[in-house]
Amino acid sequence: MGSSSPLAIVAVVLAALAALPVVAVLGLGLAPGHGEVWAHLAATVLPGFLINTFALVALVGAGVAFGGTVTAWLITNRRFPGDRFFEWALLLPLAMPAYVMAYAYTDWLDYAGPVQAALRNAFGFSRGDYWFPDVRSLGGAVAMFIAVLYPYVYLLARTAFLERPASLVEAARTMGLDARRAFWRVDLPLARPAIAGGIALALMETLADYGTVAYFAVDTFTTGIYRAWFSLGDRVAAAQLAAALLAFVIGAVLLERWSRGAARVAGASRQRNPKAPARMVLSGWRAWIATVICAAPVVIGFALPVVLLLRLAFSEPGLPGAARFAELAWNSFRVSGLAAVLAVALAIVVAYAVRLTPGALTRGTSRLLALGYAVPGSVLAVGVLLPVGATDVWLAGFLERHFSLRPGLILTGTIAALIYAYLVRYFAVAWNGIEAGFARITPSMDAAARGLGAGTVGTLVRVHAPLLARTVAAAALLVFVDVMKELPATLVMRPFNFDTLATQTYTLATDERLAEAALPSLAIVAVGVLPLLILARAVRRGTAAGRHVRMPQAPPLAPLGQP
């Protein structure tokens, strides 16, 4: 390995640390001697968790597939009023966490909310005189997830539609296929792997969610893990539920990989004929229907929730003072900033190790590190607390035996443990961009730097760093925003009396103080809009520019934009 051996060793150590939480969960959850706990879970709560989780996966998967595919096809194949605006506006719901949207719509649609109050006033209804859908239900949770997660499918499907070979579309028209039959027989089969990749990403986010399902009282594996750990204090039950949730996540990833079987054929065809087919101009009522179809998800998933949150924020005179909000913002910014800097730094180290030593060992460690994005935050929280707690017990015993000190908990309940969970969870977000950035730097530049006397570190600092500056900034921004929105792991692992914007929003909403929760919710959304605007700009500039800013994805998924 030569001079690259230390970097390869560092990559292996990092991979071991990233795998430790998952190993801890599986080790405790699958260890012999705990069969009675699993039997009790199977006889009581497990059937409900299975039914609700399956229902969420099936309904959200179908919803995001439909919404994302239809809007992507319209944007790439038709011209209509507002199409250039919707190219990037359709990404905005990604800035809206599902739990924030749930709080906004609950206040608006609940019995005491303005919608039902207006119905009662208009028709003289009283309680029991009319039927209104219950937003706090499984159906309501499904609607929230679809509204904020369909952009995953939209972005990938749009890229696939843009990159499909024009020759195939022209051949379909020559054979007499109309637009509908060409979609089913040409467009959709070519985009199917990309659509499946977007669905898999959406489903992983759904399985990882805690705030929405907990607020809507929908029992899933995530709420069960939280309840078992905090309410019951049962580590074994929490670990077993976490292991079961991992099985669902692995199933989503395997489904995505299986669906990409024909990707290479489509990619090869695109290389020979990169020209995209012309977009048909719609007119009359067809044009306005297309506009409404694209406007609906933007309004439902972003514009209306923002308006509702603003209404709540201005309707409550007793909102928290500026000092408390500044404290929450500072806590969120410092943990998010620290996690972003460390994640990018580790991603650079690992990517450089892979570049210098492109063997099975370094590539395997990079893939293992990147798998953390597929692990839900609640599972990571349990997995981190198990080894960290064991380490605290060992350290306390060691210090007491040798130095007569009783330090108590050293790592558990600290920001260090929380940052550890963030790094395991979001390393993949930084890795996707950094790896692509290194790939764009030709090896001849390394050779030239070495020929001029630059060493391993000198080449990285003087050659790679300037070329990677924009990629590093984009990757850090994506990690920053993801950590800002993260809820399950932060709720479980935050230090005592330490609140972020996300945890405070959840706490206030759980106490039905929705007006007070509006301000931190708006702050989270505002921060999330910035990377989406950068991403939308990259998408408009084409797939080549789109590689500079990558959507977070969970390897072993292929890089976005590569069907």
PDB file of C-alpha atoms in Angstrom, residues 360-493:
ATOM      1  CA  ALA A 360     -11.392  -4.444  -2.277  1.00  0.00           C
ATOM      2  CA  LEU A 361     -10.595  -3.410   1.302  1.00  0.00           C
ATOM      3  CA  THR A 362     -10.996   0.342   0.870  1.00  0.00           C
ATOM      4  CA  ARG A 363     -13.995   0.056  -1.442  1.00  0.00           C
ATOM      5  CA  GLY A 364     -15.669  -2.341   0.960  1.00  0.00           C
ATOM      6  CA  THR A 365     -15.115   0.009   3.898  1.00  0.00           C
ATOM      7  CA  SER A 366     -16.537   2.949   1.957  1.00  0.00           C
ATOM      8  CA  ARG A 367     -19.681   0.969   1.146  1.00  0.00           C
ATOM      9  CA  LEU A 368     -20.043  -0.151   4.742  1.00  0.00           C
ATOM     10  CA  LEU A 369     -19.723   3.430   5.947  1.00  0.00           C
ATOM     11  CA  ALA A 370     -22.292   4.643   3.442  1.00  0.00           C
ATOM     12  CA  LEU A 371     -24.855   2.045   4.540  1.00  0.00           C
ATOM     13  CA  GLY A 372     -25.571   4.119   7.643  1.00  0.00           C
ATOM     14  CA  TYR A 373     -28.011   6.297   5.709  1.00  0.00           C
ATOM     15  CA  ALA A 374     -30.275   3.293   5.306  1.00  0.00           C
ATOM     16  CA  VAL A 375     -30.467   2.830   9.090  1.00  0.00           C
ATOM     17  CA  PRO A 376     -33.342   4.752  10.752  1.00  0.00           C
ATOM     18  CA  GLY A 377     -32.422   7.254  13.424  1.00  0.00           C
ATOM     19  CA  SER A 378     -34.298   5.349  16.133  1.00  0.00           C
ATOM     20  CA  VAL A 379     -32.314   2.185  15.365  1.00  0.00           C
ATOM     21  CA  LEU A 380     -29.056   4.135  15.411  1.00  0.00           C
ATOM     22  CA  ALA A 381     -29.977   5.714  18.735  1.00  0.00           C
ATOM     23  CA  VAL A 382     -30.480   2.305  20.334  1.00  0.00           C
ATOM     24  CA  GLY A 383     -27.358   0.972  18.615  1.00  0.00           C
ATOM     25  CA  VAL A 384     -25.189   3.868  19.784  1.00  0.00           C
ATOM     26  CA  LEU A 385     -26.513   3.883  23.345  1.00  0.00           C
ATOM     27  CA  LEU A 386     -25.723   0.192  23.840  1.00  0.00           C
ATOM     28  CA  PRO A 387     -21.947   0.349  23.240  1.00  0.00           C
ATOM     29  CA  VAL A 388     -21.622   3.879  24.620  1.00  0.00           C
ATOM     30  CA  GLY A 389     -23.404   2.838  27.803  1.00  0.00           C
ATOM     31  CA  ALA A 390     -21.193  -0.238  28.123  1.00  0.00           C
ATOM     32  CA  THR A 391     -18.116   1.951  27.619  1.00  0.00           C
ATOM     33  CA  ASP A 392     -19.322   4.320  30.334  1.00  0.00           C
ATOM     34  CA  VAL A 393     -19.772   1.419  32.760  1.00  0.00           C
ATOM     35  CA  TRP A 394     -16.264   0.134  32.000  1.00  0.00           C
ATOM     36  CA  LEU A 395     -14.691   3.588  32.340  1.00  0.00           C
ATOM     37  CA  ALA A 396     -16.486   4.279  35.603  1.00  0.00           C
ATOM     38  CA  GLY A 397     -15.304   0.968  37.041  1.00  0.00           C
ATOM     39  CA  PHE A 398     -11.746   1.523  35.836  1.00  0.00           C
ATOM     40  CA  LEU A 399     -11.528   5.038  37.295  1.00  0.00           C
ATOM     41  CA  GLU A 400     -13.050   3.953  40.593  1.00  0.00           C
ATOM     42  CA  ARG A 401     -10.723   0.962  40.973  1.00  0.00           C
ATOM     43  CA  HIS A 402      -7.504   2.739  40.073  1.00  0.00           C
ATOM     44  CA  PHE A 403      -8.091   6.383  40.978  1.00  0.00           C
ATOM     45  CA  SER A 404     -11.036   6.284  43.471  1.00  0.00           C
ATOM     46  CA  LEU A 405     -13.021   8.542  41.135  1.00  0.00           C
ATOM     47  CA  ARG A 406     -16.741   8.335  40.470  1.00  0.00           C
ATOM     48  CA  PRO A 407     -17.298  10.409  37.332  1.00  0.00           C
ATOM     49  CA  GLY A 408     -20.749   9.017  36.491  1.00  0.00           C
ATOM     50  CA  LEU A 409     -21.739   8.981  32.834  1.00  0.00           C
ATOM     51  CA  ILE A 410     -18.957  10.303  30.615  1.00  0.00           C
ATOM     52  CA  LEU A 411     -20.243   9.677  27.086  1.00  0.00           C
ATOM     53  CA  THR A 412     -23.927   8.800  27.453  1.00  0.00           C
ATOM     54  CA  GLY A 413     -26.161  11.840  27.199  1.00  0.00           C
ATOM     55  CA  THR A 414     -23.471  14.055  25.708  1.00  0.00           C
ATOM     56  CA  ILE A 415     -23.132  15.910  22.438  1.00  0.00           C
ATOM     57  CA  ALA A 416     -20.251  13.577  21.528  1.00  0.00           C
ATOM     58  CA  ALA A 417     -22.553  10.550  21.471  1.00  0.00           C
ATOM     59  CA  LEU A 418     -25.149  12.521  19.515  1.00  0.00           C
ATOM     60  CA  ILE A 419     -22.566  13.585  16.918  1.00  0.00           C
ATOM     61  CA  TYR A 420     -21.450   9.968  16.635  1.00  0.00           C
ATOM     62  CA  ALA A 421     -24.994   8.946  15.695  1.00  0.00           C
ATOM     63  CA  TYR A 422     -25.244  11.799  13.177  1.00  0.00           C
ATOM     64  CA  LEU A 423     -21.983  10.792  11.507  1.00  0.00           C
ATOM     65  CA  VAL A 424     -23.047   7.179  11.140  1.00  0.00           C
ATOM     66  CA  ARG A 425     -26.422   8.250   9.764  1.00  0.00           C
ATOM     67  CA  TYR A 426     -25.331  10.995   7.357  1.00  0.00           C
ATOM     68  CA  PHE A 427     -21.836  10.025   6.254  1.00  0.00           C
ATOM     69  CA  ALA A 428     -23.383   8.769   2.991  1.00  0.00           C
ATOM     70  CA  VAL A 429     -24.766  12.229   2.211  1.00  0.00           C
ATOM     71  CA  ALA A 430     -21.255  13.705   2.303  1.00  0.00           C
ATOM     72  CA  TRP A 431     -19.698  10.651   0.648  1.00  0.00           C
ATOM     73  CA  ASN A 432     -21.892  10.826  -2.463  1.00  0.00           C
ATOM     74  CA  GLY A 433     -20.729  14.311  -3.357  1.00  0.00           C
ATOM     75  CA  ILE A 434     -17.082  13.905  -2.304  1.00  0.00           C
ATOM     76  CA  GLU A 435     -16.663  10.627  -4.190  1.00  0.00           C
ATOM     77  CA  ALA A 436     -18.088  12.215  -7.355  1.00  0.00           C
ATOM     78  CA  GLY A 437     -15.796  15.213  -6.898  1.00  0.00           C
ATOM     79  CA  PHE A 438     -12.700  13.021  -6.731  1.00  0.00           C
ATOM     80  CA  ALA A 439     -13.884  11.067  -9.775  1.00  0.00           C
ATOM     81  CA  ARG A 440     -13.864  14.275 -11.844  1.00  0.00           C
ATOM     82  CA  ILE A 441     -10.181  14.873 -11.052  1.00  0.00           C
ATOM     83  CA  THR A 442      -8.045  13.004 -13.572  1.00  0.00           C
ATOM     84  CA  PRO A 443      -5.275  10.745 -12.191  1.00  0.00           C
ATOM     85  CA  SER A 444      -2.771  12.561 -14.406  1.00  0.00           C
ATOM     86  CA  MET A 445      -3.045  15.582 -12.090  1.00  0.00           C
ATOM     87  CA  ASP A 446      -1.960  13.408  -9.151  1.00  0.00           C
ATOM     88  CA  ALA A 447       0.956  12.092 -11.177  1.00  0.00           C
ATOM     89  CA  ALA A 448       1.995  15.622 -12.151  1.00  0.00           C
ATOM     90  CA  ALA A 449       1.859  16.765  -8.523  1.00  0.00           C
ATOM     91  CA  ARG A 450       3.975  13.808  -7.417  1.00  0.00           C
ATOM     92  CA  GLY A 451       6.452  14.518 -10.199  1.00  0.00           C
ATOM     93  CA  LEU A 452       6.841  18.053  -8.866  1.00  0.00           C
ATOM     94  CA  GLY A 453       7.647  16.716  -5.408  1.00  0.00           C
ATOM     95  CA  ALA A 454       4.278  16.924  -3.667  1.00  0.00           C
ATOM     96  CA  GLY A 455       3.560  14.127  -1.199  1.00  0.00           C
ATOM     97  CA  THR A 456       0.268  12.476  -0.337  1.00  0.00           C
ATOM     98  CA  VAL A 457      -0.909  15.282   1.937  1.00  0.00           C
ATOM     99  CA  GLY A 458       0.553  17.986  -0.288  1.00  0.00           C
ATOM    100  CA  THR A 459      -1.320  16.676  -3.326  1.00  0.00           C
ATOM    101  CA  LEU A 460      -4.565  16.663  -1.370  1.00  0.00           C
ATOM    102  CA  VAL A 461      -4.095  20.184  -0.015  1.00  0.00           C
ATOM    103  CA  ARG A 462      -2.597  21.923  -3.043  1.00  0.00           C
ATOM    104  CA  VAL A 463      -4.306  20.100  -5.936  1.00  0.00           C
ATOM    105  CA  HIS A 464      -7.489  18.394  -4.806  1.00  0.00           C
ATOM    106  CA  ALA A 465      -8.740  20.861  -2.206  1.00  0.00           C
ATOM    107  CA  PRO A 466      -9.199  23.813  -4.616  1.00  0.00           C
ATOM    108  CA  LEU A 467     -10.929  21.583  -7.161  1.00  0.00           C
ATOM    109  CA  LEU A 468     -13.200  20.090  -4.502  1.00  0.00           C
ATOM    110  CA  ALA A 469     -14.171  23.373  -2.832  1.00  0.00           C
ATOM    111  CA  ARG A 470     -17.657  23.690  -4.349  1.00  0.00           C
ATOM    112  CA  THR A 471     -18.386  19.990  -3.949  1.00  0.00           C
ATOM    113  CA  VAL A 472     -17.306  20.062  -0.309  1.00  0.00           C
ATOM    114  CA  ALA A 473     -19.495  23.106   0.381  1.00  0.00           C
ATOM    115  CA  ALA A 474     -22.518  21.462  -1.227  1.00  0.00           C
ATOM    116  CA  ALA A 475     -21.974  18.202   0.671  1.00  0.00           C
ATOM    117  CA  ALA A 476     -21.576  20.041   3.981  1.00  0.00           C
ATOM    118  CA  LEU A 477     -24.760  22.003   3.315  1.00  0.00           C
ATOM    119  CA  LEU A 478     -26.758  18.842   2.655  1.00  0.00           C
ATOM    120  CA  VAL A 479     -25.499  17.207   5.865  1.00  0.00           C
ATOM    121  CA  PHE A 480     -26.214  20.397   7.798  1.00  0.00           C
ATOM    122  CA  VAL A 481     -29.833  20.505   6.647  1.00  0.00           C
ATOM    123  CA  ASP A 482     -30.405  16.798   7.273  1.00  0.00           C
ATOM    124  CA  VAL A 483     -29.129  17.098  10.839  1.00  0.00           C
ATOM    125  CA  MET A 484     -31.260  20.192  11.410  1.00  0.00           C
ATOM    126  CA  LYS A 485     -34.395  18.192  10.553  1.00  0.00           C
ATOM    127  CA  GLU A 486     -33.398  14.962  12.339  1.00  0.00           C
ATOM    128  CA  LEU A 487     -35.736  14.029  15.185  1.00  0.00           C
ATOM    129  CA  PRO A 488     -35.678  10.380  16.428  1.00  0.00           C
ATOM    130  CA  ALA A 489     -31.983  10.077  17.295  1.00  0.00           C
ATOM    131  CA  THR A 490     -31.902  13.602  18.732  1.00  0.00           C
ATOM    132  CA  LEU A 491     -34.883  12.900  20.988  1.00  0.00           C
ATOM    133  CA  VAL A 492     -33.293   9.746  22.344  1.00  0.00           C
ATOM    134  CA  MET A 493     -29.676  10.873  22.688  1.00  0.00           C
TER     135      MET A 493
END
